[in-house]
CSV table of C-alpha atoms in Angstrom, one decimal:
chain,number,residue,atom,x,y,z
A,53,ASN,CA,51.8,130.0,-84.3
A,54,ALA,CA,53.7,128.3,-81.4
A,55,GLY,CA,54.2,131.6,-79.6
A,56,VAL,CA,57.1,131.4,-77.2
A,57,THR,CA,58.8,128.0,-76.8
A,58,GLN,CA,61.4,127.0,-74.2
A,59,THR,CA,63.7,124.0,-73.8
A,60,PRO,CA,64.2,122.0,-71.7
A,61,LYS,CA,61.1,121.8,-69.5
A,62,PHE,CA,63.0,120.2,-66.6
A,63,GLN,CA,66.6,120.0,-65.6
A,64,VAL,CA,68.6,118.8,-62.7
A,65,LEU,CA,72.2,120.1,-62.3
A,66,LYS,CA,74.8,119.5,-59.8
A,67,THR,CA,76.6,122.5,-58.2
A,68,GLY,CA,79.2,123.9,-60.6
A,69,GLN,CA,77.6,122.4,-63.8
A,70,SER,CA,76.7,124.7,-66.7
A,71,MET,CA,73.8,124.7,-69.0
A,72,THR,CA,71.9,126.9,-71.4
A,73,LEU,CA,68.2,127.5,-71.6
A,74,GLN,CA,66.8,128.1,-75.0
A,75,CYS,CA,64.0,130.3,-76.0
A,76,ALA,CA,62.4,131.1,-79.3
A,77,GLN,CA,59.4,133.3,-80.4
A,78,ASP,CA,57.6,133.4,-83.7
A,79,MET,CA,55.6,136.6,-83.3
A,80,ASN,CA,58.3,138.9,-84.8
A,81,HIS,CA,58.6,140.8,-81.4
A,82,ASN,CA,61.7,143.0,-80.9
A,83,SER,CA,61.9,142.7,-77.1
A,84,MET,CA,62.7,139.3,-75.2
A,85,TYR,CA,63.0,138.7,-71.5
A,86,TRP,CA,64.2,136.1,-69.0
A,87,TYR,CA,62.6,135.9,-65.6
A,88,ARG,CA,62.9,133.6,-62.6
A,89,GLN,CA,59.9,132.8,-60.4
A,90,ASP,CA,60.4,131.8,-56.8
A,91,PRO,CA,57.7,131.2,-54.2
A,92,GLY,CA,56.4,134.5,-52.6
A,93,MET,CA,58.6,136.7,-54.8
A,94,GLY,CA,56.7,137.0,-58.0
A,95,LEU,CA,58.7,137.3,-61.2
A,96,ARG,CA,62.1,138.8,-61.2
A,97,LEU,CA,63.8,140.0,-64.3
A,98,ILE,CA,67.2,138.4,-65.0
A,99,TYR,CA,68.1,140.0,-68.4
A,100,TYR,CA,66.2,141.5,-71.3
A,101,SER,CA,66.9,142.4,-74.9
A,102,ALA,CA,65.1,145.4,-76.3
A,103,SER,CA,66.1,144.5,-79.9
A,104,GLU,CA,68.4,142.1,-81.8
A,105,GLY,CA,72.0,142.8,-80.9
A,106,THR,CA,71.3,144.4,-77.5
A,107,THR,CA,71.0,142.9,-74.0
A,108,ASP,CA,70.7,144.6,-70.5
A,109,LYS,CA,70.7,143.5,-67.0
A,110,GLY,CA,67.6,143.2,-65.0
A,111,GLU,CA,67.0,142.9,-61.3
A,112,VAL,CA,68.9,139.7,-60.6
A,113,PRO,CA,71.6,139.2,-63.3
A,114,ASN,CA,74.4,137.7,-61.2
A,115,GLY,CA,75.4,134.1,-62.2
A,116,TYR,CA,73.7,134.4,-65.6
A,117,ASN,CA,74.7,135.4,-69.2
A,118,VAL,CA,72.5,135.9,-72.2
A,119,SER,CA,72.8,135.8,-75.9
A,120,ARG,CA,70.4,137.3,-78.4
A,121,LEU,CA,71.2,135.0,-81.3
A,122,ASN,CA,68.9,136.6,-83.8
A,123,LYS,CA,65.4,138.2,-83.6
A,124,ARG,CA,63.8,134.9,-82.8
A,125,GLU,CA,66.1,133.4,-80.1
A,126,PHE,CA,67.3,134.4,-76.8
A,127,SER,CA,69.3,132.1,-74.6
A,128,LEU,CA,70.2,132.1,-70.9
A,129,ARG,CA,73.3,130.5,-69.7
A,130,LEU,CA,74.3,129.4,-66.2
A,131,GLU,CA,78.1,129.0,-66.2
A,132,SER,CA,78.5,127.5,-62.8
A,133,ALA,CA,75.2,126.5,-61.2
A,134,ALA,CA,74.5,127.1,-57.6
A,135,PRO,CA,71.6,125.8,-55.4
A,136,SER,CA,70.4,129.4,-55.1
A,137,GLN,CA,69.6,129.2,-58.8
A,138,THR,CA,67.0,126.5,-58.2
A,139,SER,CA,63.8,128.1,-59.7
A,140,VAL,CA,61.4,128.2,-62.5
A,141,TYR,CA,62.6,130.1,-65.5
A,142,PHE,CA,60.3,132.0,-67.9
A,143,CYS,CA,61.1,133.5,-71.3
A,144,ALA,CA,58.9,136.2,-72.7
A,145,SER,CA,58.6,138.4,-75.7
A,146,MET,CA,56.7,141.6,-76.1
A,147,GLU,CA,55.3,144.1,-78.5
A,148,TYR,CA,52.6,145.8,-76.2
A,149,GLU,CA,52.0,143.0,-73.7
A,150,GLN,CA,54.3,140.2,-72.8
A,151,TYR,CA,53.7,136.6,-74.0
A,152,PHE,CA,55.3,133.9,-71.8
A,153,GLY,CA,56.8,130.5,-72.6
A,154,PRO,CA,55.8,127.4,-70.6
A,155,GLY,CA,58.8,127.6,-68.2
A,156,THR,CA,61.8,125.5,-67.3
A,157,ARG,CA,61.9,124.0,-63.9
A,158,LEU,CA,65.6,123.9,-62.7
A,159,THR,CA,66.9,122.1,-59.7
A,160,VAL,CA,70.5,122.5,-58.6
A,161,THR,CA,71.7,120.0,-56.0
B,165,ALA,CA,61.7,153.3,-58.7
B,166,GLN,CA,58.4,151.7,-59.8
B,167,SER,CA,56.6,149.2,-57.6
B,168,VAL,CA,53.5,147.1,-57.6
B,169,ALA,CA,51.7,145.9,-54.5
B,170,GLN,CA,49.2,143.1,-54.3
B,171,PRO,CA,48.3,143.2,-50.6
B,172,GLU,CA,46.5,139.9,-50.4
B,173,ASP,CA,48.4,136.7,-50.8
B,174,GLN,CA,45.2,134.7,-51.1
B,175,VAL,CA,41.6,135.5,-51.9
B,176,ASN,CA,38.8,133.1,-51.2
B,177,VAL,CA,35.4,133.5,-52.8
B,178,ALA,CA,32.4,131.2,-53.3
B,179,GLU,CA,31.4,130.2,-56.9
B,180,GLY,CA,28.8,132.7,-58.3
B,181,ASN,CA,29.9,135.5,-56.1
B,182,PRO,CA,31.7,138.6,-57.4
B,183,LEU,CA,35.5,138.6,-56.9
B,184,THR,CA,38.1,141.4,-56.6
B,185,VAL,CA,41.9,141.1,-56.6
B,186,LYS,CA,43.6,144.2,-55.5
B,187,CYS,CA,46.6,146.0,-57.1
B,188,THR,CA,48.2,149.3,-56.3
B,189,TYR,CA,51.2,150.8,-58.0
B,190,SER,CA,53.8,153.5,-57.5
B,191,VAL,CA,55.3,154.9,-60.7
B,192,SER,CA,55.8,158.3,-62.2
B,193,GLY,CA,54.1,159.3,-65.4
B,194,ASN,CA,51.3,157.4,-67.1
B,195,PRO,CA,52.1,153.7,-67.0
B,196,TYR,CA,50.7,150.8,-68.9
B,197,LEU,CA,49.0,148.4,-66.5
B,198,PHE,CA,48.4,144.6,-67.0
B,199,TRP,CA,46.8,141.6,-65.4
B,200,TYR,CA,48.2,138.1,-66.0
B,201,VAL,CA,47.0,134.7,-64.8
B,202,GLN,CA,49.0,131.5,-64.1
B,203,TYR,CA,47.6,128.1,-63.9
B,204,PRO,CA,49.6,125.4,-62.2
B,205,ASN,CA,52.8,124.4,-64.0
B,206,ARG,CA,52.1,126.8,-66.8
B,207,GLY,CA,53.5,130.1,-68.0
B,208,LEU,CA,51.7,133.5,-67.4
B,209,GLN,CA,48.8,134.3,-69.7
B,210,PHE,CA,47.8,137.9,-70.6
B,211,LEU,CA,44.3,138.8,-69.3
B,212,LEU,CA,43.9,142.5,-69.9
B,213,LYS,CA,45.7,145.9,-70.2
B,214,TYR,CA,45.1,149.5,-69.5
B,215,ILE,CA,46.9,152.0,-71.7
B,216,THR,CA,44.6,155.0,-72.0
B,217,GLY,CA,40.9,155.9,-72.3
B,218,ASP,CA,38.0,154.3,-70.4
B,219,ASN,CA,38.9,153.5,-66.9
B,220,LEU,CA,37.0,150.2,-67.0
B,221,VAL,CA,38.9,147.6,-69.1
B,222,LYS,CA,37.4,144.3,-70.3
B,223,GLY,CA,39.5,141.3,-70.8
B,224,SER,CA,39.5,137.5,-71.3
B,225,TYR,CA,37.2,135.0,-69.5
B,226,GLY,CA,34.8,137.7,-68.3
B,227,PHE,CA,37.5,139.6,-66.3
B,228,GLU,CA,37.6,143.4,-66.1
B,229,ALA,CA,39.7,145.8,-64.2
B,230,GLU,CA,39.2,149.3,-63.0
B,231,PHE,CA,41.9,152.0,-63.3
B,232,ASN,CA,41.8,154.7,-60.6
B,233,LYS,CA,44.5,157.2,-61.1
B,234,SER,CA,43.8,159.1,-57.8
B,235,GLN,CA,44.2,155.9,-55.8
B,236,THR,CA,46.9,154.5,-58.1
B,237,SER,CA,45.0,151.3,-58.2
B,238,PHE,CA,44.1,148.8,-60.9
B,239,HIS,CA,41.9,146.1,-59.3
B,240,LEU,CA,40.8,142.9,-61.2
B,241,LYS,CA,37.1,142.1,-61.0
B,242,LYS,CA,34.6,139.5,-62.2
B,243,PRO,CA,30.9,139.6,-61.5
B,244,SER,CA,30.4,135.8,-60.9
B,245,ALA,CA,33.3,133.6,-60.0
B,246,LEU,CA,33.9,130.1,-61.4
B,247,VAL,CA,35.8,127.2,-59.8
B,248,SER,CA,37.9,127.3,-63.0
B,249,ASP,CA,39.1,130.8,-62.2
B,250,SER,CA,41.2,129.5,-59.3
B,251,ALA,CA,44.7,130.3,-60.2
B,252,LEU,CA,47.6,132.7,-59.4
B,253,TYR,CA,47.0,136.3,-60.6
B,254,PHE,CA,49.7,138.9,-61.2
B,255,CYS,CA,49.5,142.6,-61.6
B,256,ALA,CA,52.2,144.4,-63.6
B,257,VAL,CA,53.1,147.9,-64.5
B,258,ARG,CA,55.2,149.2,-67.5
B,259,PRO,CA,56.1,152.9,-66.8
B,260,GLN,CA,58.0,153.7,-69.9
B,261,GLY,CA,60.4,151.6,-72.0
B,262,ASN,CA,60.4,148.0,-72.3
B,263,LYS,CA,60.4,146.5,-68.8
B,264,LEU,CA,57.5,145.4,-66.7
B,265,THR,CA,57.5,145.2,-62.9
B,266,PHE,CA,55.3,142.5,-61.5
B,267,GLY,CA,53.5,142.1,-58.1
B,268,THR,CA,54.2,139.2,-56.0
B,269,GLY,CA,50.9,137.4,-57.0
B,270,THR,CA,47.5,136.7,-55.4
B,271,GLN,CA,46.3,133.1,-55.1
B,272,LEU,CA,42.6,133.1,-56.0
B,273,LYS,CA,40.6,130.1,-54.7
B,274,VAL,CA,37.0,129.7,-55.8
B,275,GLU,CA,35.0,127.1,-53.8
B,276,LEU,CA,31.7,125.5,-54.5
């Protein structure tokens, strides 16, 4: 089992560019999550999906959109990147505890 | 609203000594409680969880955590620290439903 996979691992964007972060899990979990991690702030929930076909906002959803493509895949889209979105992004899936992907390090210049 | 506090940004301990990383929470009902560890440039890894039952929970790599309902605490412990335990540790709470709330993390440094 690969667990939770994320692509890309690194990305540099210019302000105003768009991109999609991809996430997939092979554990047949219903729930999937997107977090951002910033120094001194822990993990903050951006969006989550409790089951296929549903998505809900988390703590910091502004500037992001998500798609739960199927049970395995949950993507995060930045339509117009801003420097404030420079962060490390983690995807996770959960049955009882959460399992995390390796992260995407995004820099917006 | 639920919250998790990790009062220490950093904990330093000598190898071989016992370690404690503190966590307190504020949430209604009977939450699930978790500890995760993050090594540099990696995702978070699950260490252990408390759902119900014995207040002392054992997890991976020799770690354990003690649930104290009256003090609303869930401190992470290990009897004998290793240099390889040096990492960032996160406490998290899941009140009900599908969302976790994470603390801000405690950097553990184990020195020879």
